[in-house]
Amino acid sequence: MSRPHIEPFCDRDVHFKNMPLKGFGIGYKYKMLSLDNEIGSCTMSVQFDGGYKQPPGFSYSELEFIVVEGSIKVGDRTCARGHYFFVPAGYALPEISTEQGALLLMMYNTAEPSHEHSDEHHPLSRTELYHDVDTYGDIAWAPGNLVSPSVASGCMIKLLNFNPDTYAMTFLYCMTPHFHQDNISYHDCAEEGYHLWGTSWMMQFGDLPTGGYFWRPPYINHGAFASELGCIAIGRTDSKLFNHFHYNPWSTVDENELRSAARLAKRDPVLYKWCVNNSHNHPHGPEDFEDTMPRRGGAHTHADGTTHSHSNDDGHHHHD
Amino acid sequence: MTFKNTKIERELPDEVRKWLEEEIKEQDERYAKIVAEMKALDTTREQWYAEFFERLKKYGFNADGDQRVIIKDEELPVKPDGDHVVVY
């Protein structure tokens, strides 16, 4: 993952461009918010012009999107603002159309945008992972204290998508009017946010208004936080969100990363010692026996739906 | 972001490679603009930091949720020498 630190950025400050890639058709316009320059995954504000129709088809990338303004028809279903979709790679959506036009936030997670016309799912698609929901109408706001230490009261969330292996998540969050939180935070994960409505303030970056966006790599200070009139936004992380709170505005990314490791050493000293002493350098991380142990049924299924079998005789080594 | 890590490999068409190159170039320009804008905010940000410290001394630091801990003046950090950056 190599998206640069884009913060703050407001999509209202730039113009839409026509999408030139094949498959999207005429009337699909976009503003690039952030882009991984290695694999092409990206987040875009997208405008469907009135009358736009996208034929049935799938993306080679995993895709998430939410309707920001207006409404779209997905097949024969009308989906208004706040409707969220998680679409696995290769999952063929029916025709998408809009009469009056719509604004959407499109997040291509694993590759560049693509739309292959097809009435059928790709044979490799993990179709069981697809889900969509009316986030405004069908999910209640929950307190933001899902994690500890937690945000101050007045910041609430709606969980939209969760990866049980990595704890990566997609969520709506809101701040009530006059919300404030006097600490500085950083995380061990990358974090992304887009303001659907309203303005929030962060001590490093100033105001983030409607259409405001950030892609923040790990260990970067953000906060204190405030919102005078309140705001609602969509947020994502690429792994577990842990709030490392402090009050030193001048700490650097390197210092924050070291502090995270130091806190791990204090909290889980035995595990930390094992990691350090074994210099475990396997690119996929240490082995989890639940992923590799022989099973009566042969190939096994992960919690996230992936299915495969393992063997340890493929010649790769774990230690140098 | 790889939330479920689903991806289907394909041969990348030339038009897509060209599009990606253009987008990466534009992103580099956006990034440079953000860095400059945040640099221009330095003086204002220093004032925000000073106000933050005053609130920590008066109302406290949000240690967890609404639990606030008063920070004494002598506990506050000293500004280090050198450039301070907020965009990495």
Coordinates of C-alpha atoms in Angstrom, one line a residue:
Chain A
M1 CA 0.0 0.0 0.0
S2 CA 1.6 3.2 -1.0
R3 CA -0.8 6.1 -1.0
P4 CA 0.8 9.4 0.0
H5 CA -0.5 11.4 3.0
I6 CA -3.4 13.4 1.5
E7 CA -4.7 15.7 4.2
P8 CA -6.5 17.9 4.0
F9 CA -8.1 17.9 0.6
C10 CA -11.6 19.1 -0.4
D11 CA -13.1 17.8 -3.6
R12 CA -15.2 20.9 -4.0
D13 CA -11.9 22.7 -4.9
V14 CA -11.4 20.8 -8.2
H15 CA -13.5 20.0 -11.2
F16 CA -14.9 16.7 -12.3
K17 CA -13.2 14.9 -15.2
N18 CA -14.7 12.5 -17.7
M19 CA -13.7 8.9 -17.0
P20 CA -11.8 7.8 -20.1
L21 CA -11.4 4.2 -19.2
K22 CA -13.4 1.7 -21.2
G23 CA -16.5 0.2 -19.7
F24 CA -17.8 3.2 -17.8
G25 CA -19.6 4.9 -20.7
I26 CA -20.5 8.5 -21.1
G27 CA -21.8 10.5 -18.1
Y28 CA -19.4 9.0 -15.5
K29 CA -17.3 11.8 -14.1
Y30 CA -14.7 11.7 -11.3
K31 CA -12.4 13.5 -9.0
M32 CA -9.4 11.6 -7.8
L33 CA -8.9 11.8 -4.0
S34 CA -6.1 9.4 -3.4
L35 CA -4.4 6.7 -5.5
D36 CA -2.0 3.9 -4.6
N37 CA 0.8 4.3 -7.1
E38 CA 1.8 0.7 -7.0
I39 CA -1.5 -1.2 -7.5
G40 CA -3.8 1.5 -8.7
S41 CA -6.4 1.2 -5.9
C42 CA -8.0 4.6 -5.3
T43 CA -10.8 6.6 -3.9
M44 CA -12.8 8.9 -6.1
S45 CA -15.7 11.3 -5.9
V46 CA -18.0 10.3 -8.8
Q47 CA -20.8 12.1 -10.5
F48 CA -23.3 10.2 -12.6
D49 CA -24.9 12.7 -15.0
G50 CA -28.7 12.7 -15.2
G51 CA -29.7 9.8 -17.5
Y52 CA -26.5 7.9 -17.0
K53 CA -26.7 4.1 -17.4
Q54 CA -24.0 1.6 -16.6
P55 CA -24.5 -1.8 -18.1
P56 CA -24.4 -4.9 -15.9
G57 CA -20.9 -5.9 -15.1
F58 CA -18.1 -6.4 -12.6
S59 CA -14.8 -4.9 -11.4
Y60 CA -11.5 -6.7 -11.2
S61 CA -11.0 -4.8 -8.0
E62 CA -13.0 -5.0 -4.7
L63 CA -15.2 -2.0 -4.6
E64 CA -17.1 -0.1 -1.9
F65 CA -19.3 2.8 -2.7
I66 CA -21.9 5.0 -1.0
V67 CA -24.5 7.4 -2.5
V68 CA -23.6 10.9 -1.3
E69 CA -26.4 12.9 -3.1
G70 CA -29.3 12.0 -5.4
S71 CA -30.4 8.5 -6.0
I72 CA -29.5 5.6 -8.3
K73 CA -31.3 2.5 -9.5
V74 CA -29.4 -0.8 -9.1
G75 CA -31.4 -3.2 -11.2
D76 CA -35.0 -2.4 -10.2
R77 CA -34.1 -1.1 -6.7
T78 CA -33.9 2.6 -6.0
C79 CA -31.1 3.5 -3.6
A80 CA -30.9 7.0 -2.2
R81 CA -28.2 8.9 -0.4
G82 CA -26.6 7.0 2.4
H83 CA -26.9 3.7 0.6
Y84 CA -23.6 1.7 1.0
F85 CA -22.4 -1.2 -1.1
F86 CA -19.6 -3.7 -0.5
V87 CA -18.9 -5.4 -3.9
P88 CA -16.3 -8.2 -4.0
A89 CA -14.0 -8.4 -7.1
G90 CA -15.8 -10.1 -10.0
Y91 CA -19.3 -9.6 -8.5
A92 CA -21.6 -8.6 -11.4
L93 CA -23.9 -5.8 -10.4
P94 CA -27.1 -5.2 -12.5
E95 CA -27.5 -2.1 -14.6
I96 CA -27.0 1.0 -12.6
S97 CA -28.8 4.1 -13.7
T98 CA -30.0 7.5 -12.5
E99 CA -32.6 9.8 -13.8
Q100 CA -31.7 13.0 -12.1
G101 CA -28.0 12.3 -11.5
A102 CA -26.1 11.4 -8.3
L103 CA -22.9 11.9 -6.4
L104 CA -21.1 8.9 -5.1
L105 CA -17.9 8.0 -3.2
M106 CA -16.2 5.1 -5.0
M107 CA -13.4 3.1 -3.3
Y108 CA -11.5 0.6 -5.4
N109 CA -9.7 -1.4 -2.7
T110 CA -7.3 -3.8 -4.5
A111 CA -6.7 -2.5 -8.1
E112 CA -7.5 0.4 -10.5
P113 CA -11.1 1.1 -11.5
S114 CA -12.5 -1.3 -14.1
H115 CA -15.9 -2.2 -15.4
E116 CA -16.2 -5.4 -17.4
H117 CA -19.7 -5.7 -19.0
S118 CA -21.2 -9.0 -18.0
D119 CA -24.5 -10.5 -16.8
E120 CA -22.6 -13.1 -14.8
H121 CA -20.2 -13.0 -11.9
H122 CA -16.6 -13.8 -12.6
P123 CA -15.9 -17.5 -11.7
L124 CA -13.4 -16.5 -9.1
S125 CA -15.7 -14.0 -7.4
R126 CA -16.4 -14.5 -3.7
T127 CA -20.0 -13.5 -4.2
E128 CA -21.0 -14.4 -0.7
L129 CA -19.2 -11.3 0.6
Y130 CA -21.5 -8.9 -1.2
H131 CA -23.7 -6.7 1.0
D132 CA -25.4 -3.4 0.8
V133 CA -27.4 -1.3 3.3
D134 CA -29.3 1.9 3.7
T135 CA -26.9 3.4 6.3
Y136 CA -29.1 6.4 7.2
G137 CA -32.3 4.4 7.7
D138 CA -31.4 0.9 8.7
I139 CA -28.5 1.2 11.2
A140 CA -28.6 3.0 14.5
W141 CA -25.8 5.2 15.8
A142 CA -23.7 3.5 18.3
P143 CA -21.4 5.2 20.9
G144 CA -17.8 5.6 19.7
N145 CA -16.4 3.7 22.6
L146 CA -16.1 0.4 20.7
V147 CA -12.4 0.7 21.3
S148 CA -10.5 1.7 24.4
P149 CA -9.2 4.3 24.9
S150 CA -12.1 5.8 23.1
V151 CA -13.2 9.0 21.6
A152 CA -15.2 11.5 23.7
S153 CA -18.9 11.3 23.8
G154 CA -20.6 13.0 20.9
C155 CA -18.6 11.1 18.3
M156 CA -20.7 8.1 17.2
I157 CA -20.4 5.4 14.6
K158 CA -22.3 3.0 12.4
L159 CA -20.2 0.0 11.4
L160 CA -20.6 -0.9 7.7
N161 CA -18.0 -3.5 7.0
F162 CA -15.5 -5.4 9.1
N163 CA -12.6 -7.8 8.3
P164 CA -12.4 -10.3 11.1
D165 CA -8.8 -11.2 10.3
T166 CA -7.3 -7.7 10.1
Y167 CA -10.0 -5.7 12.0
A168 CA -10.1 -3.3 9.0
M169 CA -13.4 -1.5 9.0
T170 CA -15.6 0.9 7.1
F171 CA -17.9 3.0 9.2
L172 CA -20.0 6.2 9.2
Y173 CA -19.1 8.6 12.0
C174 CA -20.6 11.7 13.2
M175 CA -19.8 14.5 15.6
T176 CA -22.6 16.3 17.4
P177 CA -22.6 20.1 17.5
H178 CA -20.0 21.5 19.8
F179 CA -18.1 18.2 19.9
H180 CA -14.6 18.6 21.2
Q181 CA -11.8 16.3 22.3
D182 CA -8.6 17.6 23.7
N183 CA -6.0 15.0 22.8
I184 CA -3.7 14.1 19.9
S185 CA -4.2 10.7 18.3
Y186 CA -2.3 8.4 16.0
H187 CA -2.9 4.8 14.9
D188 CA -1.0 1.8 13.8
C189 CA -3.2 1.6 10.7
A190 CA -3.9 3.9 7.7
E191 CA -7.1 5.8 8.0
E192 CA -9.3 7.4 5.4
G193 CA -12.2 9.8 5.8
Y194 CA -14.7 11.8 3.7
H195 CA -17.1 14.4 4.9
L196 CA -20.6 13.7 3.6
W197 CA -21.8 16.8 5.3
G198 CA -20.6 19.3 7.8
T199 CA -17.3 20.6 9.1
S200 CA -14.8 19.3 11.6
W201 CA -11.5 20.9 12.8
M202 CA -8.2 19.3 13.6
M203 CA -5.4 21.1 15.3
Q204 CA -2.8 20.2 12.6
F205 CA -4.9 20.7 9.5
G206 CA -7.6 23.2 10.3
D207 CA -11.2 22.9 9.0
L208 CA -12.4 19.9 7.0
P209 CA -15.7 20.9 5.3
T210 CA -18.3 19.1 3.3
G211 CA -16.4 17.2 0.6
G212 CA -13.3 17.2 2.8
Y213 CA -11.1 14.2 2.5
F214 CA -8.0 12.6 4.0
W215 CA -5.9 9.6 3.5
R216 CA -3.6 9.3 6.5
P217 CA -0.8 6.7 6.7
P218 CA 0.0 5.2 10.1
Y219 CA 1.5 7.1 13.0
I220 CA 0.6 10.6 11.9
N221 CA -0.6 13.0 14.6
H222 CA -4.1 14.3 14.3
G223 CA -6.2 16.2 16.9
A224 CA -7.2 17.9 19.0
F225 CA -10.7 17.7 17.5
A226 CA -13.8 19.9 17.4
S227 CA -16.9 20.5 15.4
E228 CA -19.0 23.6 15.9
L229 CA -22.2 22.6 14.0
G230 CA -21.6 18.8 13.7
C231 CA -20.7 16.6 10.8
I232 CA -21.3 13.2 9.2
A233 CA -18.5 11.3 7.4
I234 CA -17.5 7.9 6.1
G235 CA -14.3 6.5 7.5
R236 CA -12.1 3.4 6.9
T237 CA -9.1 1.8 8.3
D238 CA -6.9 -0.9 6.8
S239 CA -6.3 -2.8 10.0
K240 CA -7.1 -2.6 13.7
L241 CA -7.8 0.9 15.0
F242 CA -6.1 1.6 18.3
N243 CA -6.2 5.1 19.7
H244 CA -2.7 6.1 20.9
F245 CA -3.6 9.4 22.7
H246 CA -1.0 11.9 23.9
Y247 CA -0.4 15.6 24.1
N248 CA 2.9 16.2 22.4
P249 CA 2.1 18.0 19.1
W250 CA 5.7 17.8 17.9
S251 CA 6.2 14.1 18.1
T252 CA 7.3 12.7 14.7
V253 CA 6.0 9.6 12.8
D254 CA 9.2 7.7 13.8
E255 CA 8.7 8.6 17.5
N256 CA 5.1 7.6 17.4
E257 CA 6.0 4.3 15.8
L258 CA 8.6 3.6 18.5
R259 CA 6.1 4.5 21.2
S260 CA 3.7 2.0 19.7
A261 CA 6.3 -0.7 19.9
A262 CA 7.3 0.4 23.4
R263 CA 3.6 0.1 24.5
L264 CA 3.4 -3.3 23.0
A265 CA 6.5 -4.3 24.9
K266 CA 4.9 -3.1 28.1
R267 CA 1.5 -4.6 27.5
D268 CA 2.5 -8.0 25.9
P269 CA 6.1 -8.5 27.0
V270 CA 6.3 -12.2 26.3
L271 CA 4.9 -11.8 22.8
Y272 CA 7.2 -8.8 22.1
K273 CA 10.2 -10.8 23.3
W274 CA 9.3 -13.7 21.0
C275 CA 9.0 -11.4 18.0
V276 CA 12.3 -9.7 18.6
N277 CA 14.3 -12.8 19.6
N278 CA 13.1 -14.8 16.6
S279 CA 13.5 -12.1 14.1
H280 CA 10.6 -13.6 12.3
N281 CA 10.8 -12.3 8.8
H282 CA 8.3 -14.3 6.8
P283 CA 6.6 -11.8 4.4
H284 CA 3.2 -13.1 5.3
G285 CA 3.8 -12.9 9.1
P286 CA 4.2 -15.8 11.6
E287 CA 2.3 -19.0 11.0
D288 CA -1.1 -19.3 12.5
F289 CA -1.7 -23.0 13.1
E290 CA -5.4 -22.6 12.4
D291 CA -4.5 -21.6 8.9
T292 CA -2.1 -24.5 8.3
M293 CA -3.1 -27.5 10.4
P294 CA -4.3 -30.6 8.5
R295 CA -8.1 -30.8 8.6
R296 CA -10.3 -33.8 8.1
G297 CA -12.1 -32.1 5.2
G298 CA -8.9 -31.0 3.4
A299 CA -9.0 -27.4 2.3
H300 CA -10.3 -25.0 4.9
T301 CA -12.2 -21.7 4.9
H302 CA -11.0 -18.6 6.6
A303 CA -13.3 -16.4 8.6
D304 CA -13.3 -13.9 5.8
G305 CA -14.4 -16.6 3.3
T306 CA -11.2 -17.4 1.6
T307 CA -10.7 -21.1 0.9
H308 CA -7.4 -22.8 0.2
S309 CA -5.1 -25.5 1.5
H310 CA -1.6 -25.1 2.8
S311 CA 1.6 -27.2 2.6
N312 CA 5.0 -26.5 4.1
D313 CA 7.0 -28.2 1.4
D314 CA 7.0 -25.4 -1.2
G315 CA 10.6 -24.5 -0.5
H316 CA 10.2 -21.1 1.2
H317 CA 12.0 -20.5 4.5
H318 CA 11.0 -18.4 7.4
H319 CA 14.4 -17.4 8.8
D320 CA 17.7 -16.1 7.6
Chain B
M1 CA -7.3 -0.5 1.5
T2 CA -7.8 -4.2 1.3
F3 CA -10.9 -4.9 3.4
K4 CA -11.5 -8.5 2.2
N5 CA -8.5 -8.7 -0.1
T6 CA -10.6 -9.8 -3.1
K7 CA -9.0 -9.2 -6.4
I8 CA -9.0 -10.8 -9.8
E9 CA -5.8 -10.6 -11.8
R10 CA -5.9 -9.3 -15.3
E11 CA -3.5 -8.1 -17.9
L12 CA -3.4 -4.3 -17.6
P13 CA -4.4 -2.6 -20.9
D14 CA -2.1 0.1 -22.2
E15 CA -4.8 2.7 -21.9
V16 CA -5.1 1.9 -18.2
R17 CA -1.3 2.2 -17.7
K18 CA -1.3 5.6 -19.3
W19 CA -4.3 6.7 -17.2
L20 CA -2.5 5.6 -14.0
E21 CA 0.7 7.5 -15.0
E22 CA -1.3 10.7 -15.5
E23 CA -3.2 10.3 -12.3
I24 CA 0.0 9.6 -10.3
K25 CA 1.5 12.8 -11.8
E26 CA -1.5 14.8 -10.8
Q27 CA -1.5 13.3 -7.3
D28 CA 2.1 14.4 -6.9
E29 CA 1.1 17.9 -7.7
R30 CA -1.8 17.8 -5.3
Y31 CA 0.5 16.5 -2.6
A32 CA 3.0 19.3 -3.1
K33 CA 0.1 21.9 -2.9
I34 CA -1.1 20.4 0.4
V35 CA 2.4 20.5 1.8
A36 CA 2.7 24.2 0.9
E37 CA -0.7 25.0 2.3
M38 CA 0.0 23.3 5.6
K39 CA 3.4 25.1 5.8
A40 CA 1.6 28.4 5.4
L41 CA -0.5 27.5 8.4
D42 CA 2.5 27.2 10.7
T43 CA 2.0 30.4 12.7
T44 CA -1.7 29.8 13.2
R45 CA -1.0 26.2 14.2
E46 CA 1.5 27.4 16.8
Q47 CA -1.3 29.5 18.3
W48 CA -3.6 26.5 18.3
Y49 CA -1.0 24.4 20.1
A50 CA -0.6 27.2 22.7
E51 CA -4.4 27.3 23.2
F52 CA -4.4 23.5 23.4
F53 CA -1.9 23.6 26.2
E54 CA -3.9 26.1 28.1
R55 CA -7.0 23.9 27.9
L56 CA -5.0 20.9 29.1
K57 CA -3.9 22.9 32.2
K58 CA -7.4 24.2 32.9
Y59 CA -9.8 21.4 31.8
G60 CA -7.6 18.4 31.2
F61 CA -6.5 16.0 28.6
N62 CA -9.0 13.4 27.2
A63 CA -7.2 10.3 28.4
D64 CA -10.1 7.9 27.6
G65 CA -13.5 9.0 26.4
D66 CA -14.7 11.9 28.7
Q67 CA -12.2 11.1 31.4
R68 CA -10.0 14.2 31.6
V69 CA -6.6 14.5 33.3
I70 CA -5.3 17.9 34.3
I71 CA -1.8 18.4 32.9
K72 CA 0.6 20.6 34.9
D73 CA 2.6 23.2 33.2
E74 CA 5.9 21.4 34.0
E75 CA 4.6 18.2 32.3
L76 CA 4.0 19.9 28.9
P77 CA 6.5 19.1 26.2
V78 CA 9.2 21.5 25.0
K79 CA 9.2 22.4 21.4
P80 CA 12.2 20.8 19.7
D81 CA 14.5 22.6 17.3
G82 CA 14.1 22.2 13.6
D83 CA 11.3 22.1 11.2
H84 CA 7.9 20.9 12.3
V85 CA 5.9 19.0 9.7
V86 CA 2.3 17.7 9.8
V87 CA 2.1 16.2 6.3
Y88 CA 4.4 13.2 5.7

